[in-house]
Amino acid sequence: MANTRLPKLDTLSVVTMGLLMALQLVISRFSVGNTFIKFSFTFLIVALIAKWYGPWWGMMTAAVVDVVGTLMTGGPFFLGFTLSAVLGSLIYALFLYQQPVTWWRVIGASVLISLVVNAILNTLWVTIMYKTPFWGLFPVRALKQLITTPIQIVLVYLVLKSHTIQMIQERLKI
């Protein structure tokens, strides 16, 4: 029988997770690119939380950060985007939690998130929210994913394999 209980965290882990969530909220306010290809680096924090704390804590923090971020910006809240955030964190955790960081794991997680979450689900949520035609939006959004996903793959791999992150992970005993 699989363990479905939420793993317990020590004080250091709670504080670290809170700091990472705060960092994710700050980073989400900044983006790179133009109006067509614009993205922020929040995916790096999502991947890091999922790698260090697993699917349950990763999904919970993704949901909280999505809701708090929406409240902070005053934008419209839509549960679909929260679901997308949770699913993206779950995918990272399934590929990376308690596993060695390899190119294939990072590629698998990133491509799955890019295709299922970003290109399909998020396009569906925009379609529902703004009553726009799915197939009118999908090609442009899919093209954006084709361009940004390789960048995300390289950045996630480099961050998770960096000496600094490895050292922090060892100090946190994760």
JSON list of C-alpha atoms in Angstrom, two decimals:
[
{"chain": "A", "resi": 1, "resn": "MET", "atom": "CA", "xyz": [0.00, 0.00, 0.00]},
{"chain": "A", "resi": 2, "resn": "ALA", "atom": "CA", "xyz": [1.43, 3.38, -1.01]},
{"chain": "A", "resi": 3, "resn": "ASN", "atom": "CA", "xyz": [2.15, 5.99, 1.62]},
{"chain": "A", "resi": 4, "resn": "THR", "atom": "CA", "xyz": [-0.41, 8.75, 1.09]},
{"chain": "A", "resi": 5, "resn": "ARG", "atom": "CA", "xyz": [0.46, 10.71, 4.23]},
{"chain": "A", "resi": 6, "resn": "LEU", "atom": "CA", "xyz": [2.02, 14.12, 3.97]},
{"chain": "A", "resi": 7, "resn": "PRO", "atom": "CA", "xyz": [5.71, 13.85, 4.90]},
{"chain": "A", "resi": 8, "resn": "LYS", "atom": "CA", "xyz": [6.63, 15.70, 8.10]},
{"chain": "A", "resi": 9, "resn": "LEU", "atom": "CA", "xyz": [8.98, 18.66, 7.87]},
{"chain": "A", "resi": 10, "resn": "ASP", "atom": "CA", "xyz": [11.45, 19.93, 10.42]},
{"chain": "A", "resi": 11, "resn": "THR", "atom": "CA", "xyz": [11.69, 23.63, 11.24]},
{"chain": "A", "resi": 12, "resn": "LEU", "atom": "CA", "xyz": [14.57, 24.23, 8.83]},
{"chain": "A", "resi": 13, "resn": "SER", "atom": "CA", "xyz": [12.60, 22.65, 5.98]},
{"chain": "A", "resi": 14, "resn": "VAL", "atom": "CA", "xyz": [9.51, 24.75, 6.73]},
{"chain": "A", "resi": 15, "resn": "VAL", "atom": "CA", "xyz": [11.59, 27.94, 6.78]},
{"chain": "A", "resi": 16, "resn": "THR", "atom": "CA", "xyz": [13.43, 26.94, 3.58]},
{"chain": "A", "resi": 17, "resn": "MET", "atom": "CA", "xyz": [10.18, 26.13, 1.80]},
{"chain": "A", "resi": 18, "resn": "GLY", "atom": "CA", "xyz": [8.68, 29.46, 2.93]},
{"chain": "A", "resi": 19, "resn": "LEU", "atom": "CA", "xyz": [11.71, 31.34, 1.63]},
{"chain": "A", "resi": 20, "resn": "LEU", "atom": "CA", "xyz": [11.51, 29.50, -1.70]},
{"chain": "A", "resi": 21, "resn": "MET", "atom": "CA", "xyz": [7.81, 30.34, -1.97]},
{"chain": "A", "resi": 22, "resn": "ALA", "atom": "CA", "xyz": [8.54, 34.00, -1.26]},
{"chain": "A", "resi": 23, "resn": "LEU", "atom": "CA", "xyz": [11.34, 33.94, -3.83]},
{"chain": "A", "resi": 24, "resn": "GLN", "atom": "CA", "xyz": [8.95, 32.43, -6.37]},
{"chain": "A", "resi": 25, "resn": "LEU", "atom": "CA", "xyz": [6.46, 35.25, -5.76]},
{"chain": "A", "resi": 26, "resn": "VAL", "atom": "CA", "xyz": [9.19, 37.86, -6.23]},
{"chain": "A", "resi": 27, "resn": "ILE", "atom": "CA", "xyz": [10.63, 36.22, -9.35]},
{"chain": "A", "resi": 28, "resn": "SER", "atom": "CA", "xyz": [7.15, 35.94, -10.89]},
{"chain": "A", "resi": 29, "resn": "ARG", "atom": "CA", "xyz": [7.00, 39.75, -11.07]},
{"chain": "A", "resi": 30, "resn": "PHE", "atom": "CA", "xyz": [9.92, 39.81, -13.51]},
{"chain": "A", "resi": 31, "resn": "SER", "atom": "CA", "xyz": [9.99, 38.33, -16.99]},
{"chain": "A", "resi": 32, "resn": "VAL", "atom": "CA", "xyz": [12.31, 38.15, -19.97]},
{"chain": "A", "resi": 33, "resn": "GLY", "atom": "CA", "xyz": [11.40, 38.59, -23.61]},
{"chain": "A", "resi": 34, "resn": "ASN", "atom": "CA", "xyz": [8.84, 40.47, -25.63]},
{"chain": "A", "resi": 35, "resn": "THR", "atom": "CA", "xyz": [5.04, 40.16, -25.76]},
{"chain": "A", "resi": 36, "resn": "PHE", "atom": "CA", "xyz": [5.19, 36.98, -27.87]},
{"chain": "A", "resi": 37, "resn": "ILE", "atom": "CA", "xyz": [7.92, 35.07, -26.05]},
{"chain": "A", "resi": 38, "resn": "LYS", "atom": "CA", "xyz": [7.84, 36.22, -22.46]},
{"chain": "A", "resi": 39, "resn": "PHE", "atom": "CA", "xyz": [8.58, 33.97, -19.53]},
{"chain": "A", "resi": 40, "resn": "SER", "atom": "CA", "xyz": [9.70, 34.23, -15.94]},
{"chain": "A", "resi": 41, "resn": "PHE", "atom": "CA", "xyz": [12.08, 31.96, -14.08]},
{"chain": "A", "resi": 42, "resn": "THR", "atom": "CA", "xyz": [9.57, 30.65, -11.54]},
{"chain": "A", "resi": 43, "resn": "PHE", "atom": "CA", "xyz": [9.85, 27.17, -13.06]},
{"chain": "A", "resi": 44, "resn": "LEU", "atom": "CA", "xyz": [13.30, 26.93, -11.49]},
{"chain": "A", "resi": 45, "resn": "ILE", "atom": "CA", "xyz": [11.87, 27.35, -7.98]},
{"chain": "A", "resi": 46, "resn": "VAL", "atom": "CA", "xyz": [9.02, 24.93, -8.74]},
{"chain": "A", "resi": 47, "resn": "ALA", "atom": "CA", "xyz": [11.53, 22.32, -9.91]},
{"chain": "A", "resi": 48, "resn": "LEU", "atom": "CA", "xyz": [13.72, 22.89, -6.85]},
{"chain": "A", "resi": 49, "resn": "ILE", "atom": "CA", "xyz": [10.82, 22.53, -4.38]},
{"chain": "A", "resi": 50, "resn": "ALA", "atom": "CA", "xyz": [9.59, 19.41, -6.18]},
{"chain": "A", "resi": 51, "resn": "LYS", "atom": "CA", "xyz": [13.10, 17.92, -6.19]},
{"chain": "A", "resi": 52, "resn": "TRP", "atom": "CA", "xyz": [13.74, 18.64, -2.52]},
{"chain": "A", "resi": 53, "resn": "TYR", "atom": "CA", "xyz": [10.33, 18.15, -0.92]},
{"chain": "A", "resi": 54, "resn": "GLY", "atom": "CA", "xyz": [8.46, 15.79, -3.24]},
{"chain": "A", "resi": 55, "resn": "PRO", "atom": "CA", "xyz": [5.02, 15.71, -4.80]},
{"chain": "A", "resi": 56, "resn": "TRP", "atom": "CA", "xyz": [2.82, 16.48, -1.78]},
{"chain": "A", "resi": 57, "resn": "TRP", "atom": "CA", "xyz": [4.66, 19.55, -0.53]},
{"chain": "A", "resi": 58, "resn": "GLY", "atom": "CA", "xyz": [5.42, 20.62, -4.09]},
{"chain": "A", "resi": 59, "resn": "MET", "atom": "CA", "xyz": [1.76, 20.55, -5.08]},
{"chain": "A", "resi": 60, "resn": "MET", "atom": "CA", "xyz": [0.68, 22.34, -1.91]},
{"chain": "A", "resi": 61, "resn": "THR", "atom": "CA", "xyz": [3.24, 25.12, -2.32]},
{"chain": "A", "resi": 62, "resn": "ALA", "atom": "CA", "xyz": [2.35, 25.48, -6.02]},
{"chain": "A", "resi": 63, "resn": "ALA", "atom": "CA", "xyz": [-1.32, 25.97, -5.13]},
{"chain": "A", "resi": 64, "resn": "VAL", "atom": "CA", "xyz": [-0.56, 28.46, -2.35]},
{"chain": "A", "resi": 65, "resn": "VAL", "atom": "CA", "xyz": [1.87, 30.48, -4.48]},
{"chain": "A", "resi": 66, "resn": "ASP", "atom": "CA", "xyz": [-0.63, 30.58, -7.36]},
{"chain": "A", "resi": 67, "resn": "VAL", "atom": "CA", "xyz": [-3.47, 31.83, -5.16]},
{"chain": "A", "resi": 68, "resn": "VAL", "atom": "CA", "xyz": [-1.30, 34.33, -3.23]},
{"chain": "A", "resi": 69, "resn": "GLY", "atom": "CA", "xyz": [0.28, 35.56, -6.45]},
{"chain": "A", "resi": 70, "resn": "THR", "atom": "CA", "xyz": [-3.13, 36.13, -8.01]},
{"chain": "A", "resi": 71, "resn": "LEU", "atom": "CA", "xyz": [-4.32, 38.00, -4.91]},
{"chain": "A", "resi": 72, "resn": "MET", "atom": "CA", "xyz": [-1.16, 40.15, -4.90]},
{"chain": "A", "resi": 73, "resn": "THR", "atom": "CA", "xyz": [-1.57, 41.20, -8.54]},
{"chain": "A", "resi": 74, "resn": "GLY", "atom": "CA", "xyz": [-5.31, 41.71, -8.34]},
{"chain": "A", "resi": 75, "resn": "GLY", "atom": "CA", "xyz": [-5.76, 39.68, -11.50]},
{"chain": "A", "resi": 76, "resn": "PRO", "atom": "CA", "xyz": [-8.70, 37.37, -12.09]},
{"chain": "A", "resi": 77, "resn": "PHE", "atom": "CA", "xyz": [-8.51, 34.09, -10.21]},
{"chain": "A", "resi": 78, "resn": "PHE", "atom": "CA", "xyz": [-9.21, 30.95, -12.24]},
{"chain": "A", "resi": 79, "resn": "LEU", "atom": "CA", "xyz": [-8.99, 27.52, -10.64]},
{"chain": "A", "resi": 80, "resn": "GLY", "atom": "CA", "xyz": [-7.69, 26.00, -13.89]},
{"chain": "A", "resi": 81, "resn": "PHE", "atom": "CA", "xyz": [-4.40, 27.87, -13.59]},
{"chain": "A", "resi": 82, "resn": "THR", "atom": "CA", "xyz": [-4.04, 26.67, -10.00]},
{"chain": "A", "resi": 83, "resn": "LEU", "atom": "CA", "xyz": [-4.60, 23.13, -11.27]},
{"chain": "A", "resi": 84, "resn": "SER", "atom": "CA", "xyz": [-1.92, 23.71, -13.91]},
{"chain": "A", "resi": 85, "resn": "ALA", "atom": "CA", "xyz": [0.54, 24.94, -11.27]},
{"chain": "A", "resi": 86, "resn": "VAL", "atom": "CA", "xyz": [-0.16, 21.88, -9.11]},
{"chain": "A", "resi": 87, "resn": "LEU", "atom": "CA", "xyz": [0.17, 19.50, -12.07]},
{"chain": "A", "resi": 88, "resn": "GLY", "atom": "CA", "xyz": [3.46, 21.10, -13.18]},
{"chain": "A", "resi": 89, "resn": "SER", "atom": "CA", "xyz": [4.91, 20.65, -9.70]},
{"chain": "A", "resi": 90, "resn": "LEU", "atom": "CA", "xyz": [3.68, 17.05, -9.57]},
{"chain": "A", "resi": 91, "resn": "ILE", "atom": "CA", "xyz": [5.37, 16.27, -12.89]},
{"chain": "A", "resi": 92, "resn": "TYR", "atom": "CA", "xyz": [8.67, 17.75, -11.72]},
{"chain": "A", "resi": 93, "resn": "ALA", "atom": "CA", "xyz": [8.42, 15.73, -8.49]},
{"chain": "A", "resi": 94, "resn": "LEU", "atom": "CA", "xyz": [7.63, 12.47, -10.30]},
{"chain": "A", "resi": 95, "resn": "PHE", "atom": "CA", "xyz": [10.75, 12.87, -12.42]},
{"chain": "A", "resi": 96, "resn": "LEU", "atom": "CA", "xyz": [13.15, 14.42, -9.89]},
{"chain": "A", "resi": 97, "resn": "TYR", "atom": "CA", "xyz": [12.21, 13.67, -6.26]},
{"chain": "A", "resi": 98, "resn": "GLN", "atom": "CA", "xyz": [14.71, 11.29, -4.65]},
{"chain": "A", "resi": 99, "resn": "GLN", "atom": "CA", "xyz": [16.24, 10.68, -8.09]},
{"chain": "A", "resi": 100, "resn": "PRO", "atom": "CA", "xyz": [19.58, 11.70, -9.56]},
{"chain": "A", "resi": 101, "resn": "VAL", "atom": "CA", "xyz": [19.37, 14.74, -11.82]},
{"chain": "A", "resi": 102, "resn": "THR", "atom": "CA", "xyz": [19.96, 13.59, -15.39]},
{"chain": "A", "resi": 103, "resn": "TRP", "atom": "CA", "xyz": [19.37, 15.22, -18.74]},
{"chain": "A", "resi": 104, "resn": "TRP", "atom": "CA", "xyz": [16.69, 12.62, -19.55]},
{"chain": "A", "resi": 105, "resn": "ARG", "atom": "CA", "xyz": [14.74, 13.26, -16.35]},
{"chain": "A", "resi": 106, "resn": "VAL", "atom": "CA", "xyz": [14.84, 17.03, -16.85]},
{"chain": "A", "resi": 107, "resn": "ILE", "atom": "CA", "xyz": [13.93, 16.70, -20.54]},
{"chain": "A", "resi": 108, "resn": "GLY", "atom": "CA", "xyz": [11.05, 14.33, -19.76]},
{"chain": "A", "resi": 109, "resn": "ALA", "atom": "CA", "xyz": [9.58, 16.56, -17.05]},
{"chain": "A", "resi": 110, "resn": "SER", "atom": "CA", "xyz": [10.04, 19.77, -19.03]},
{"chain": "A", "resi": 111, "resn": "VAL", "atom": "CA", "xyz": [8.57, 18.42, -22.27]},
{"chain": "A", "resi": 112, "resn": "LEU", "atom": "CA", "xyz": [5.57, 16.92, -20.47]},
{"chain": "A", "resi": 113, "resn": "ILE", "atom": "CA", "xyz": [4.90, 20.18, -18.62]},
{"chain": "A", "resi": 114, "resn": "SER", "atom": "CA", "xyz": [5.40, 22.20, -21.78]},
{"chain": "A", "resi": 115, "resn": "LEU", "atom": "CA", "xyz": [3.02, 20.07, -23.84]},
{"chain": "A", "resi": 116, "resn": "VAL", "atom": "CA", "xyz": [0.30, 19.04, -21.39]},
{"chain": "A", "resi": 117, "resn": "VAL", "atom": "CA", "xyz": [0.26, 21.92, -18.90]},
{"chain": "A", "resi": 118, "resn": "ASN", "atom": "CA", "xyz": [1.47, 24.97, -20.81]},
{"chain": "A", "resi": 119, "resn": "ALA", "atom": "CA", "xyz": [0.36, 24.32, -24.38]},
{"chain": "A", "resi": 120, "resn": "ILE", "atom": "CA", "xyz": [-2.86, 22.34, -23.87]},
{"chain": "A", "resi": 121, "resn": "LEU", "atom": "CA", "xyz": [-4.30, 23.06, -20.41]},
{"chain": "A", "resi": 122, "resn": "ASN", "atom": "CA", "xyz": [-3.31, 26.72, -20.12]},
{"chain": "A", "resi": 123, "resn": "THR", "atom": "CA", "xyz": [-4.62, 27.38, -23.62]},
{"chain": "A", "resi": 124, "resn": "LEU", "atom": "CA", "xyz": [-7.88, 25.69, -22.60]},
{"chain": "A", "resi": 125, "resn": "TRP", "atom": "CA", "xyz": [-8.09, 27.90, -19.48]},
{"chain": "A", "resi": 126, "resn": "VAL", "atom": "CA", "xyz": [-7.55, 31.06, -21.55]},
{"chain": "A", "resi": 127, "resn": "THR", "atom": "CA", "xyz": [-10.18, 29.82, -24.00]},
{"chain": "A", "resi": 128, "resn": "ILE", "atom": "CA", "xyz": [-12.70, 29.30, -21.19]},
{"chain": "A", "resi": 129, "resn": "MET", "atom": "CA", "xyz": [-11.90, 32.59, -19.40]},
{"chain": "A", "resi": 130, "resn": "TYR", "atom": "CA", "xyz": [-11.94, 34.85, -22.42]},
{"chain": "A", "resi": 131, "resn": "LYS", "atom": "CA", "xyz": [-14.19, 32.87, -24.75]},
{"chain": "A", "resi": 132, "resn": "THR", "atom": "CA", "xyz": [-11.60, 32.69, -27.50]},
{"chain": "A", "resi": 133, "resn": "PRO", "atom": "CA", "xyz": [-11.25, 29.83, -30.00]},
{"chain": "A", "resi": 134, "resn": "PHE", "atom": "CA", "xyz": [-8.85, 27.14, -28.77]},
{"chain": "A", "resi": 135, "resn": "TRP", "atom": "CA", "xyz": [-7.45, 26.41, -32.22]},
{"chain": "A", "resi": 136, "resn": "GLY", "atom": "CA", "xyz": [-6.91, 30.11, -32.82]},
{"chain": "A", "resi": 137, "resn": "LEU", "atom": "CA", "xyz": [-4.64, 30.33, -29.77]},
{"chain": "A", "resi": 138, "resn": "PHE", "atom": "CA", "xyz": [-3.04, 26.89, -29.71]},
{"chain": "A", "resi": 139, "resn": "PRO", "atom": "CA", "xyz": [-0.60, 27.21, -32.66]},
{"chain": "A", "resi": 140, "resn": "VAL", "atom": "CA", "xyz": [0.94, 30.42, -31.31]},
{"chain": "A", "resi": 141, "resn": "ARG", "atom": "CA", "xyz": [1.16, 29.06, -27.76]},
{"chain": "A", "resi": 142, "resn": "ALA", "atom": "CA", "xyz": [2.63, 25.77, -28.99]},
{"chain": "A", "resi": 143, "resn": "LEU", "atom": "CA", "xyz": [5.25, 27.67, -31.00]},
{"chain": "A", "resi": 144, "resn": "LYS", "atom": "CA", "xyz": [6.17, 29.62, -27.86]},
{"chain": "A", "resi": 145, "resn": "GLN", "atom": "CA", "xyz": [6.66, 26.31, -26.02]},
{"chain": "A", "resi": 146, "resn": "LEU", "atom": "CA", "xyz": [8.87, 24.99, -28.82]},
{"chain": "A", "resi": 147, "resn": "ILE", "atom": "CA", "xyz": [11.12, 28.01, -28.38]},
{"chain": "A", "resi": 148, "resn": "THR", "atom": "CA", "xyz": [11.17, 28.29, -24.57]},
{"chain": "A", "resi": 149, "resn": "THR", "atom": "CA", "xyz": [11.27, 24.61, -23.55]},
{"chain": "A", "resi": 150, "resn": "PRO", "atom": "CA", "xyz": [14.90, 23.97, -24.60]},
{"chain": "A", "resi": 151, "resn": "ILE", "atom": "CA", "xyz": [15.94, 27.05, -22.61]},
{"chain": "A", "resi": 152, "resn": "GLN", "atom": "CA", "xyz": [14.02, 25.81, -19.58]},
{"chain": "A", "resi": 153, "resn": "ILE", "atom": "CA", "xyz": [15.56, 22.34, -19.88]},
{"chain": "A", "resi": 154, "resn": "VAL", "atom": "CA", "xyz": [19.10, 23.72, -19.85]},
{"chain": "A", "resi": 155, "resn": "LEU", "atom": "CA", "xyz": [18.39, 26.12, -16.98]},
{"chain": "A", "resi": 156, "resn": "VAL", "atom": "CA", "xyz": [16.69, 23.50, -14.77]},
{"chain": "A", "resi": 157, "resn": "TYR", "atom": "CA", "xyz": [19.54, 21.05, -15.35]},
{"chain": "A", "resi": 158, "resn": "LEU", "atom": "CA", "xyz": [22.25, 23.64, -14.65]},
{"chain": "A", "resi": 159, "resn": "VAL", "atom": "CA", "xyz": [20.53, 24.94, -11.51]},
{"chain": "A", "resi": 160, "resn": "LEU", "atom": "CA", "xyz": [19.83, 21.49, -10.04]},
{"chain": "A", "resi": 161, "resn": "LYS", "atom": "CA", "xyz": [23.39, 20.32, -10.82]},
{"chain": "A", "resi": 162, "resn": "SER", "atom": "CA", "xyz": [25.07, 23.51, -9.61]},
{"chain": "A", "resi": 163, "resn": "HIS", "atom": "CA", "xyz": [27.61, 23.23, -6.83]},
{"chain": "A", "resi": 164, "resn": "THR", "atom": "CA", "xyz": [25.76, 25.81, -4.74]},
{"chain": "A", "resi": 165, "resn": "ILE", "atom": "CA", "xyz": [22.43, 23.96, -4.91]},
{"chain": "A", "resi": 166, "resn": "GLN", "atom": "CA", "xyz": [24.18, 20.67, -4.13]},
{"chain": "A", "resi": 167, "resn": "MET", "atom": "CA", "xyz": [25.85, 22.28, -1.11]},
{"chain": "A", "resi": 168, "resn": "ILE", "atom": "CA", "xyz": [22.56, 23.73, 0.17]},
{"chain": "A", "resi": 169, "resn": "GLN", "atom": "CA", "xyz": [20.87, 20.37, -0.32]},
{"chain": "A", "resi": 170, "resn": "GLU", "atom": "CA", "xyz": [23.57, 18.66, 1.75]},
{"chain": "A", "resi": 171, "resn": "ARG", "atom": "CA", "xyz": [23.28, 21.26, 4.53]},
{"chain": "A", "resi": 172, "resn": "LEU", "atom": "CA", "xyz": [19.51, 20.88, 4.60]},
{"chain": "A", "resi": 173, "resn": "LYS", "atom": "CA", "xyz": [19.95, 17.09, 4.71]},
{"chain": "A", "resi": 174, "resn": "ILE", "atom": "CA", "xyz": [17.36, 16.63, 1.99]}
]
